[in-house]
PDB file as gemmi writes it, atoms N, CA and C in Angstrom:
CRYST1    1.000    1.000    1.000  90.00  90.00  90.00 P 1                      
ATOM      1  N   UNK A   1      68.931  28.263  -1.547  1.00  0.00           N  
ATOM      2  CA  UNK A   1      68.281  27.020  -1.479  1.00  0.00           C  
ATOM      3  C   UNK A   1      69.143  25.982  -2.238  1.00  0.00           C  
ATOM      4  N   UNK A   2      69.265  24.829  -1.519  1.00  0.00           N  
ATOM      5  CA  UNK A   2      70.053  23.797  -2.168  1.00  0.00           C  
ATOM      6  C   UNK A   2      69.263  22.882  -3.017  1.00  0.00           C  
ATOM      7  N   UNK A   3      69.668  22.572  -4.186  1.00  0.00           N  
ATOM      8  CA  UNK A   3      68.940  21.790  -5.123  1.00  0.00           C  
ATOM      9  C   UNK A   3      68.863  20.304  -4.604  1.00  0.00           C  
ATOM     10  N   UNK A   4      67.669  19.615  -4.736  1.00  0.00           N  
ATOM     11  CA  UNK A   4      67.486  18.328  -4.241  1.00  0.00           C  
ATOM     12  C   UNK A   4      68.380  17.303  -4.991  1.00  0.00           C  
ATOM     13  N   UNK A   5      68.945  16.371  -4.337  1.00  0.00           N  
ATOM     14  CA  UNK A   5      69.732  15.249  -4.855  1.00  0.00           C  
ATOM     15  C   UNK A   5      68.797  14.256  -5.481  1.00  0.00           C  
ATOM     16  N   UNK A   6      69.161  13.793  -6.643  1.00  0.00           N  
ATOM     17  CA  UNK A   6      68.304  12.637  -7.245  1.00  0.00           C  
ATOM     18  C   UNK A   6      69.144  11.375  -6.974  1.00  0.00           C  
ATOM     19  N   UNK A   7      68.487  10.505  -6.334  1.00  0.00           N  
ATOM     20  CA  UNK A   7      69.152   9.192  -5.956  1.00  0.00           C  
ATOM     21  C   UNK A   7      68.586   8.196  -7.003  1.00  0.00           C  
ATOM     22  N   UNK A   8      69.489   7.498  -7.665  1.00  0.00           N  
ATOM     23  CA  UNK A   8      69.178   6.498  -8.690  1.00  0.00           C  
ATOM     24  C   UNK A   8      69.396   5.154  -8.083  1.00  0.00           C  
ATOM     25  N   UNK A   9      68.262   4.407  -7.960  1.00  0.00           N  
ATOM     26  CA  UNK A   9      68.383   3.037  -7.326  1.00  0.00           C  
ATOM     27  C   UNK A   9      68.969   2.097  -8.375  1.00  0.00           C  
ATOM     28  N   UNK A  10      69.825   1.220  -7.791  1.00  0.00           N  
ATOM     29  CA  UNK A  10      70.605   0.303  -8.661  1.00  0.00           C  
ATOM     30  C   UNK A  10      70.035  -1.161  -8.515  1.00  0.00           C  
ATOM     31  N   UNK A  11      69.048  -1.329  -7.614  1.00  0.00           N  
ATOM     32  CA  UNK A  11      68.450  -2.632  -7.376  1.00  0.00           C  
ATOM     33  C   UNK A  11      67.015  -2.373  -6.898  1.00  0.00           C  
ATOM     34  N   UNK A  12      66.231  -3.454  -7.030  1.00  0.00           N  
ATOM     35  CA  UNK A  12      64.858  -3.386  -6.510  1.00  0.00           C  
ATOM     36  C   UNK A  12      64.759  -3.062  -5.095  1.00  0.00           C  
ATOM     37  N   UNK A  13      65.640  -3.575  -4.290  1.00  0.00           N  
ATOM     38  CA  UNK A  13      65.741  -3.383  -2.838  1.00  0.00           C  
ATOM     39  C   UNK A  13      66.014  -1.822  -2.505  1.00  0.00           C  
ATOM     40  N   UNK A  14      66.855  -1.277  -3.350  1.00  0.00           N  
ATOM     41  CA  UNK A  14      67.203   0.149  -3.140  1.00  0.00           C  
ATOM     42  C   UNK A  14      66.119   1.056  -3.389  1.00  0.00           C  
ATOM     43  N   UNK A  15      65.099   0.737  -4.111  1.00  0.00           N  
ATOM     44  CA  UNK A  15      63.940   1.555  -4.300  1.00  0.00           C  
ATOM     45  C   UNK A  15      63.090   1.726  -3.151  1.00  0.00           C  
ATOM     46  N   UNK A  16      63.130   0.719  -2.261  1.00  0.00           N  
ATOM     47  CA  UNK A  16      62.207   0.839  -1.023  1.00  0.00           C  
ATOM     48  C   UNK A  16      60.736   0.476  -1.355  1.00  0.00           C  
ATOM     49  N   UNK A  17      60.488  -0.056  -2.539  1.00  0.00           N  
ATOM     50  CA  UNK A  17      59.190  -0.379  -2.988  1.00  0.00           C  
ATOM     51  C   UNK A  17      59.145  -1.961  -2.940  1.00  0.00           C  
ATOM     52  N   UNK A  18      58.070  -2.482  -2.487  1.00  0.00           N  
ATOM     53  CA  UNK A  18      57.910  -3.984  -2.558  1.00  0.00           C  
ATOM     54  C   UNK A  18      58.098  -4.668  -3.926  1.00  0.00           C  
ATOM     55  N   UNK A  19      58.835  -5.683  -4.027  1.00  0.00           N  
ATOM     56  CA  UNK A  19      59.062  -6.327  -5.331  1.00  0.00           C  
ATOM     57  C   UNK A  19      57.758  -6.731  -5.997  1.00  0.00           C  
ATOM     58  N   UNK A  20      56.746  -7.200  -5.275  1.00  0.00           N  
ATOM     59  CA  UNK A  20      55.462  -7.630  -5.962  1.00  0.00           C  
ATOM     60  C   UNK A  20      54.790  -6.470  -6.589  1.00  0.00           C  
ATOM     61  N   UNK A  21      54.876  -5.281  -5.905  1.00  0.00           N  
ATOM     62  CA  UNK A  21      54.173  -4.036  -6.469  1.00  0.00           C  
ATOM     63  C   UNK A  21      54.858  -3.639  -7.721  1.00  0.00           C  
ATOM     64  N   UNK A  22      56.269  -3.572  -7.739  1.00  0.00           N  
ATOM     65  CA  UNK A  22      57.020  -3.360  -8.959  1.00  0.00           C  
ATOM     66  C   UNK A  22      56.673  -4.262 -10.083  1.00  0.00           C  
ATOM     67  N   UNK A  23      56.622  -5.454  -9.788  1.00  0.00           N  
ATOM     68  CA  UNK A  23      56.361  -6.531 -10.796  1.00  0.00           C  
ATOM     69  C   UNK A  23      54.952  -6.263 -11.401  1.00  0.00           C  
ATOM     70  N   UNK A  24      53.997  -6.070 -10.475  1.00  0.00           N  
ATOM     71  CA  UNK A  24      52.659  -5.906 -10.978  1.00  0.00           C  
ATOM     72  C   UNK A  24      52.530  -4.633 -11.957  1.00  0.00           C  
ATOM     73  N   UNK A  25      53.224  -3.569 -11.477  1.00  0.00           N  
ATOM     74  CA  UNK A  25      53.172  -2.356 -12.328  1.00  0.00           C  
ATOM     75  C   UNK A  25      53.868  -2.595 -13.675  1.00  0.00           C  
ATOM     76  N   UNK A  26      55.000  -3.200 -13.623  1.00  0.00           N  
ATOM     77  CA  UNK A  26      55.684  -3.447 -14.935  1.00  0.00           C  
ATOM     78  C   UNK A  26      54.863  -4.338 -15.776  1.00  0.00           C  
ATOM     79  N   UNK A  27      54.267  -5.362 -15.257  1.00  0.00           N  
ATOM     80  CA  UNK A  27      53.373  -6.304 -16.019  1.00  0.00           C  
ATOM     81  C   UNK A  27      52.225  -5.555 -16.574  1.00  0.00           C  
ATOM     82  N   UNK A  28      51.644  -4.672 -15.787  1.00  0.00           N  
ATOM     83  CA  UNK A  28      50.466  -3.918 -16.285  1.00  0.00           C  
ATOM     84  C   UNK A  28      50.841  -2.973 -17.359  1.00  0.00           C  
ATOM     85  N   UNK A  29      51.980  -2.286 -17.255  1.00  0.00           N  
ATOM     86  CA  UNK A  29      52.397  -1.511 -18.329  1.00  0.00           C  
ATOM     87  C   UNK A  29      52.699  -2.189 -19.581  1.00  0.00           C  
ATOM     88  N   UNK A  30      53.340  -3.283 -19.583  1.00  0.00           N  
ATOM     89  CA  UNK A  30      53.686  -4.158 -20.660  1.00  0.00           C  
ATOM     90  C   UNK A  30      52.382  -4.600 -21.337  1.00  0.00           C  
ATOM     91  N   UNK A  31      51.442  -5.077 -20.521  1.00  0.00           N  
ATOM     92  CA  UNK A  31      50.150  -5.542 -21.025  1.00  0.00           C  
ATOM     93  C   UNK A  31      49.467  -4.331 -21.715  1.00  0.00           C  
ATOM     94  N   UNK A  32      49.372  -3.211 -21.162  1.00  0.00           N  
ATOM     95  CA  UNK A  32      48.658  -2.147 -21.802  1.00  0.00           C  
ATOM     96  C   UNK A  32      49.282  -1.606 -23.139  1.00  0.00           C  
ATOM     97  N   UNK A  33      50.694  -1.593 -23.150  1.00  0.00           N  
ATOM     98  CA  UNK A  33      51.328  -1.140 -24.294  1.00  0.00           C  
ATOM     99  C   UNK A  33      51.328  -2.225 -25.417  1.00  0.00           C  
ATOM    100  N   UNK A  34      51.457  -3.423 -24.999  1.00  0.00           N  
ATOM    101  CA  UNK A  34      51.423  -4.526 -25.930  1.00  0.00           C  
ATOM    102  C   UNK A  34      52.900  -5.044 -26.126  1.00  0.00           C  
ATOM    103  N   UNK A  35      53.788  -4.261 -26.509  1.00  0.00           N  
ATOM    104  CA  UNK A  35      55.162  -4.572 -26.798  1.00  0.00           C  
ATOM    105  C   UNK A  35      56.017  -3.331 -26.450  1.00  0.00           C  
ATOM    106  N   UNK A  36      57.055  -3.520 -25.601  1.00  0.00           N  
ATOM    107  CA  UNK A  36      57.778  -2.290 -25.242  1.00  0.00           C  
ATOM    108  C   UNK A  36      59.276  -2.677 -24.951  1.00  0.00           C  
ATOM    109  N   UNK A  37      60.187  -1.768 -25.456  1.00  0.00           N  
ATOM    110  CA  UNK A  37      61.617  -1.940 -25.139  1.00  0.00           C  
ATOM    111  C   UNK A  37      61.822  -1.740 -23.686  1.00  0.00           C  
ATOM    112  N   UNK A  38      62.737  -2.477 -23.059  1.00  0.00           N  
ATOM    113  CA  UNK A  38      62.955  -2.244 -21.648  1.00  0.00           C  
ATOM    114  C   UNK A  38      63.471  -0.828 -21.216  1.00  0.00           C  
ATOM    115  N   UNK A  39      64.171  -0.205 -22.118  1.00  0.00           N  
ATOM    116  CA  UNK A  39      64.577   1.200 -21.732  1.00  0.00           C  
ATOM    117  C   UNK A  39      63.287   2.073 -21.685  1.00  0.00           C  
ATOM    118  N   UNK A  40      62.342   1.867 -22.499  1.00  0.00           N  
ATOM    119  CA  UNK A  40      61.139   2.655 -22.519  1.00  0.00           C  
ATOM    120  C   UNK A  40      60.339   2.336 -21.300  1.00  0.00           C  
ATOM    121  N   UNK A  41      60.230   1.018 -20.932  1.00  0.00           N  
ATOM    122  CA  UNK A  41      59.589   0.635 -19.661  1.00  0.00           C  
ATOM    123  C   UNK A  41      60.243   1.302 -18.510  1.00  0.00           C  
ATOM    124  N   UNK A  42      61.549   1.415 -18.513  1.00  0.00           N  
ATOM    125  CA  UNK A  42      62.312   2.087 -17.444  1.00  0.00           C  
ATOM    126  C   UNK A  42      61.856   3.604 -17.348  1.00  0.00           C  
ATOM    127  N   UNK A  43      61.779   4.235 -18.543  1.00  0.00           N  
ATOM    128  CA  UNK A  43      61.394   5.586 -18.491  1.00  0.00           C  
ATOM    129  C   UNK A  43      60.001   5.810 -17.978  1.00  0.00           C  
ATOM    130  N   UNK A  44      59.093   4.976 -18.526  1.00  0.00           N  
ATOM    131  CA  UNK A  44      57.663   5.121 -17.971  1.00  0.00           C  
ATOM    132  C   UNK A  44      57.445   4.897 -16.590  1.00  0.00           C  
ATOM    133  N   UNK A  45      58.345   3.913 -16.028  1.00  0.00           N  
ATOM    134  CA  UNK A  45      58.199   3.576 -14.592  1.00  0.00           C  
ATOM    135  C   UNK A  45      58.998   4.584 -13.766  1.00  0.00           C  
ATOM    136  N   UNK A  46      59.794   5.296 -14.338  1.00  0.00           N  
ATOM    137  CA  UNK A  46      60.685   6.216 -13.497  1.00  0.00           C  
ATOM    138  C   UNK A  46      61.701   5.654 -12.696  1.00  0.00           C  
ATOM    139  N   UNK A  47      62.257   4.445 -13.282  1.00  0.00           N  
ATOM    140  CA  UNK A  47      63.224   3.664 -12.628  1.00  0.00           C  
ATOM    141  C   UNK A  47      64.512   3.569 -13.482  1.00  0.00           C  
ATOM    142  N   UNK A  48      65.536   3.177 -12.941  1.00  0.00           N  
ATOM    143  CA  UNK A  48      66.831   2.955 -13.677  1.00  0.00           C  
ATOM    144  C   UNK A  48      66.630   1.696 -14.569  1.00  0.00           C  
ATOM    145  N   UNK A  49      67.395   1.640 -15.625  1.00  0.00           N  
ATOM    146  CA  UNK A  49      67.367   0.479 -16.497  1.00  0.00           C  
ATOM    147  C   UNK A  49      67.819  -0.736 -15.752  1.00  0.00           C  
ATOM    148  N   UNK A  50      68.712  -0.659 -14.846  1.00  0.00           N  
ATOM    149  CA  UNK A  50      69.199  -1.757 -14.149  1.00  0.00           C  
ATOM    150  C   UNK A  50      68.089  -2.423 -13.226  1.00  0.00           C  
ATOM    151  N   UNK A  51      67.231  -1.545 -12.675  1.00  0.00           N  
ATOM    152  CA  UNK A  51      66.138  -2.043 -11.873  1.00  0.00           C  
ATOM    153  C   UNK A  51      65.156  -2.760 -12.784  1.00  0.00           C  
ATOM    154  N   UNK A  52      64.830  -2.093 -13.898  1.00  0.00           N  
ATOM    155  CA  UNK A  52      63.836  -2.728 -14.828  1.00  0.00           C  
ATOM    156  C   UNK A  52      64.353  -4.039 -15.370  1.00  0.00           C  
ATOM    157  N   UNK A  53      65.659  -4.114 -15.625  1.00  0.00           N  
ATOM    158  CA  UNK A  53      66.296  -5.384 -16.092  1.00  0.00           C  
ATOM    159  C   UNK A  53      66.122  -6.473 -15.059  1.00  0.00           C  
ATOM    160  N   UNK A  54      66.402  -6.040 -13.840  1.00  0.00           N  
ATOM    161  CA  UNK A  54      66.154  -7.084 -12.713  1.00  0.00           C  
ATOM    162  C   UNK A  54      64.726  -7.503 -12.653  1.00  0.00           C  
ATOM    163  N   UNK A  55      63.739  -6.500 -12.772  1.00  0.00           N  
ATOM    164  CA  UNK A  55      62.205  -6.932 -12.793  1.00  0.00           C  
ATOM    165  C   UNK A  55      62.009  -7.886 -13.960  1.00  0.00           C  
ATOM    166  N   UNK A  56      62.542  -7.515 -15.124  1.00  0.00           N  
ATOM    167  CA  UNK A  56      62.285  -8.310 -16.422  1.00  0.00           C  
ATOM    168  C   UNK A  56      62.809  -9.702 -16.106  1.00  0.00           C  
ATOM    169  N   UNK A  57      64.008  -9.928 -15.446  1.00  0.00           N  
ATOM    170  CA  UNK A  57      64.505 -11.182 -15.270  1.00  0.00           C  
ATOM    171  C   UNK A  57      63.602 -12.119 -14.370  1.00  0.00           C  
ATOM    172  N   UNK A  58      62.966 -11.417 -13.359  1.00  0.00           N  
ATOM    173  CA  UNK A  58      62.028 -12.099 -12.453  1.00  0.00           C  
ATOM    174  C   UNK A  58      60.850 -12.503 -13.201  1.00  0.00           C  
ATOM    175  N   UNK A  59      60.252 -11.518 -13.990  1.00  0.00           N  
ATOM    176  CA  UNK A  59      59.017 -11.809 -14.759  1.00  0.00           C  
ATOM    177  C   UNK A  59      59.196 -12.893 -15.789  1.00  0.00           C  
ATOM    178  N   UNK A  60      60.422 -12.884 -16.364  1.00  0.00           N  
ATOM    179  CA  UNK A  60      60.737 -13.839 -17.435  1.00  0.00           C  
ATOM    180  C   UNK A  60      60.895 -15.287 -16.760  1.00  0.00           C  
ATOM    181  N   UNK A  61      61.599 -15.348 -15.649  1.00  0.00           N  
ATOM    182  CA  UNK A  61      61.773 -16.527 -14.896  1.00  0.00           C  
ATOM    183  C   UNK A  61      60.482 -17.196 -14.538  1.00  0.00           C  
ATOM    184  N   UNK A  62      59.470 -16.390 -14.122  1.00  0.00           N  
ATOM    185  CA  UNK A  62      58.133 -16.822 -13.795  1.00  0.00           C  
ATOM    186  C   UNK A  62      57.226 -17.046 -14.969  1.00  0.00           C  
ATOM    187  N   UNK A  63      57.843 -16.826 -16.174  1.00  0.00           N  
ATOM    188  CA  UNK A  63      57.044 -16.995 -17.530  1.00  0.00           C  
ATOM    189  C   UNK A  63      55.875 -16.101 -17.455  1.00  0.00           C  
ATOM    190  N   UNK A  64      56.059 -14.840 -17.091  1.00  0.00           N  
ATOM    191  CA  UNK A  64      55.005 -13.860 -17.202  1.00  0.00           C  
ATOM    192  C   UNK A  64      55.068 -12.809 -18.323  1.00  0.00           C  
ATOM    193  N   UNK A  65      56.447 -12.867 -18.878  1.00  0.00           N  
ATOM    194  CA  UNK A  65      56.650 -12.038 -20.090  1.00  0.00           C  
ATOM    195  C   UNK A  65      57.578 -12.722 -20.990  1.00  0.00           C  
ATOM    196  N   UNK A  66      57.736 -12.211 -22.202  1.00  0.00           N  
ATOM    197  CA  UNK A  66      58.564 -13.009 -23.177  1.00  0.00           C  
ATOM    198  C   UNK A  66      59.247 -11.929 -24.137  1.00  0.00           C  
ATOM    199  N   UNK A  67      60.352 -12.282 -24.531  1.00  0.00           N  
ATOM    200  CA  UNK A  67      61.199 -11.358 -25.486  1.00  0.00           C  
ATOM    201  C   UNK A  67      60.575 -11.516 -26.934  1.00  0.00           C  
ATOM    202  N   UNK A  68      60.323 -10.335 -27.557  1.00  0.00           N  
ATOM    203  CA  UNK A  68      59.856 -10.419 -28.874  1.00  0.00           C  
ATOM    204  C   UNK A  68      60.929 -10.004 -29.911  1.00  0.00           C  
ATOM    205  N   UNK A  69      62.118  -9.453 -29.456  1.00  0.00           N  
ATOM    206  CA  UNK A  69      63.098  -8.999 -30.314  1.00  0.00           C  
ATOM    207  C   UNK A  69      64.004  -8.012 -29.580  1.00  0.00           C  
ATOM    208  N   UNK A  70      64.859  -7.407 -30.316  1.00  0.00           N  
ATOM    209  CA  UNK A  70      65.746  -6.419 -29.864  1.00  0.00           C  
ATOM    210  C   UNK A  70      65.626  -5.128 -30.549  1.00  0.00           C  
ATOM    211  N   UNK A  71      65.786  -3.982 -29.836  1.00  0.00           N  
ATOM    212  CA  UNK A  71      65.812  -2.662 -30.364  1.00  0.00           C  
ATOM    213  C   UNK A  71      67.003  -1.944 -29.770  1.00  0.00           C  
ATOM    214  N   UNK A  72      68.055  -1.599 -30.599  1.00  0.00           N  
ATOM    215  CA  UNK A  72      69.139  -0.859 -30.153  1.00  0.00           C  
ATOM    216  C   UNK A  72      69.899  -1.537 -28.974  1.00  0.00           C  
ATOM    217  N   UNK A  73      69.959  -2.803 -29.010  1.00  0.00           N  
ATOM    218  CA  UNK A  73      70.723  -3.518 -27.861  1.00  0.00           C  
ATOM    219  C   UNK A  73      69.887  -3.794 -26.663  1.00  0.00           C  
ATOM    220  N   UNK A  74      68.531  -3.466 -26.715  1.00  0.00           N  
ATOM    221  CA  UNK A  74      67.755  -3.802 -25.479  1.00  0.00           C  
ATOM    222  C   UNK A  74      66.639  -4.635 -25.907  1.00  0.00           C  
ATOM    223  N   UNK A  75      66.120  -5.437 -25.068  1.00  0.00           N  
ATOM    224  CA  UNK A  75      65.012  -6.455 -25.284  1.00  0.00           C  
ATOM    225  C   UNK A  75      63.648  -5.682 -25.500  1.00  0.00           C  
ATOM    226  N   UNK A  76      62.892  -6.150 -26.358  1.00  0.00           N  
ATOM    227  CA  UNK A  76      61.539  -5.770 -26.513  1.00  0.00           C  
ATOM    228  C   UNK A  76      60.709  -6.853 -25.969  1.00  0.00           C  
ATOM    229  N   UNK A  77      59.781  -6.622 -25.051  1.00  0.00           N  
ATOM    230  CA  UNK A  77      59.023  -7.581 -24.310  1.00  0.00           C  
ATOM    231  C   UNK A  77      57.521  -7.405 -24.477  1.00  0.00           C  
ATOM    232  N   UNK A  78      56.910  -8.512 -24.242  1.00  0.00           N  
ATOM    233  CA  UNK A  78      55.339  -8.494 -24.180  1.00  0.00           C  
ATOM    234  C   UNK A  78      54.983  -9.487 -23.152  1.00  0.00           C  
ATOM    235  N   UNK A  79      53.704  -9.392 -22.712  1.00  0.00           N  
ATOM    236  CA  UNK A  79      53.306 -10.354 -21.731  1.00  0.00           C  
ATOM    237  C   UNK A  79      53.010 -11.722 -22.351  1.00  0.00           C  
ATOM    238  N   UNK A  80      53.264 -12.735 -21.532  1.00  0.00           N  
ATOM    239  CA  UNK A  80      52.935 -14.113 -22.044  1.00  0.00           C  
ATOM    240  C   UNK A  80      51.534 -14.385 -21.730  1.00  0.00           C  
ATOM    241  N   UNK A  81      51.032 -15.535 -22.124  1.00  0.00           N  
ATOM    242  CA  UNK A  81      49.548 -15.826 -21.771  1.00  0.00           C  
ATOM    243  C   UNK A  81      49.350 -15.999 -20.266  1.00  0.00           C  
ATOM    244  N   UNK A  82      50.445 -16.500 -19.553  1.00  0.00           N  
ATOM    245  CA  UNK A  82      50.391 -16.543 -18.088  1.00  0.00           C  
ATOM    246  C   UNK A  82      50.337 -15.141 -17.503  1.00  0.00           C  
ATOM    247  N   UNK A  83      51.175 -14.265 -18.170  1.00  0.00           N  
ATOM    248  CA  UNK A  83      51.162 -12.890 -17.580  1.00  0.00           C  
ATOM    249  C   UNK A  83      49.814 -12.218 -17.788  1.00  0.00           C  
ATOM    250  N   UNK A  84      49.187 -12.371 -18.928  1.00  0.00           N  
ATOM    251  CA  UNK A  84      47.882 -11.760 -19.246  1.00  0.00           C  
ATOM    252  C   UNK A  84      46.742 -12.343 -18.339  1.00  0.00           C  
ATOM    253  N   UNK A  85      46.984 -13.439 -17.730  1.00  0.00           N  
ATOM    254  CA  UNK A  85      45.853 -14.012 -16.882  1.00  0.00           C  
ATOM    255  C   UNK A  85      46.272 -13.972 -15.392  1.00  0.00           C  
ATOM    256  N   UNK A  86      47.291 -13.245 -15.136  1.00  0.00           N  
ATOM    257  CA  UNK A  86      47.825 -13.188 -13.624  1.00  0.00           C  
ATOM    258  C   UNK A  86      46.770 -12.372 -12.958  1.00  0.00           C  
ATOM    259  N   UNK A  87      46.333 -12.923 -11.769  1.00  0.00           N  
ATOM    260  CA  UNK A  87      45.268 -12.253 -10.995  1.00  0.00           C  
ATOM    261  C   UNK A  87      45.860 -10.871 -10.373  1.00  0.00           C  
TER     262      UNK A  87                                                      
END                                                                             
């Protein structure tokens, strides 16, 4: 039996999952946790750090999340007031 290959996506497009769905899931996790480092968000979502960084940049550009500090060279983020009220 041949072991399954694990493919690590390097971009949102490579995941094969709609951008809006990934953004909504990331935003929901950030909201539920309150404040989370991006590497922990990547672990919880089962995505590469690079994909989560891309999601973060999109959420930040749309002012749905904000940086609260740094932990070990990675951003800690939380939802903004706009992110908390996003339908």
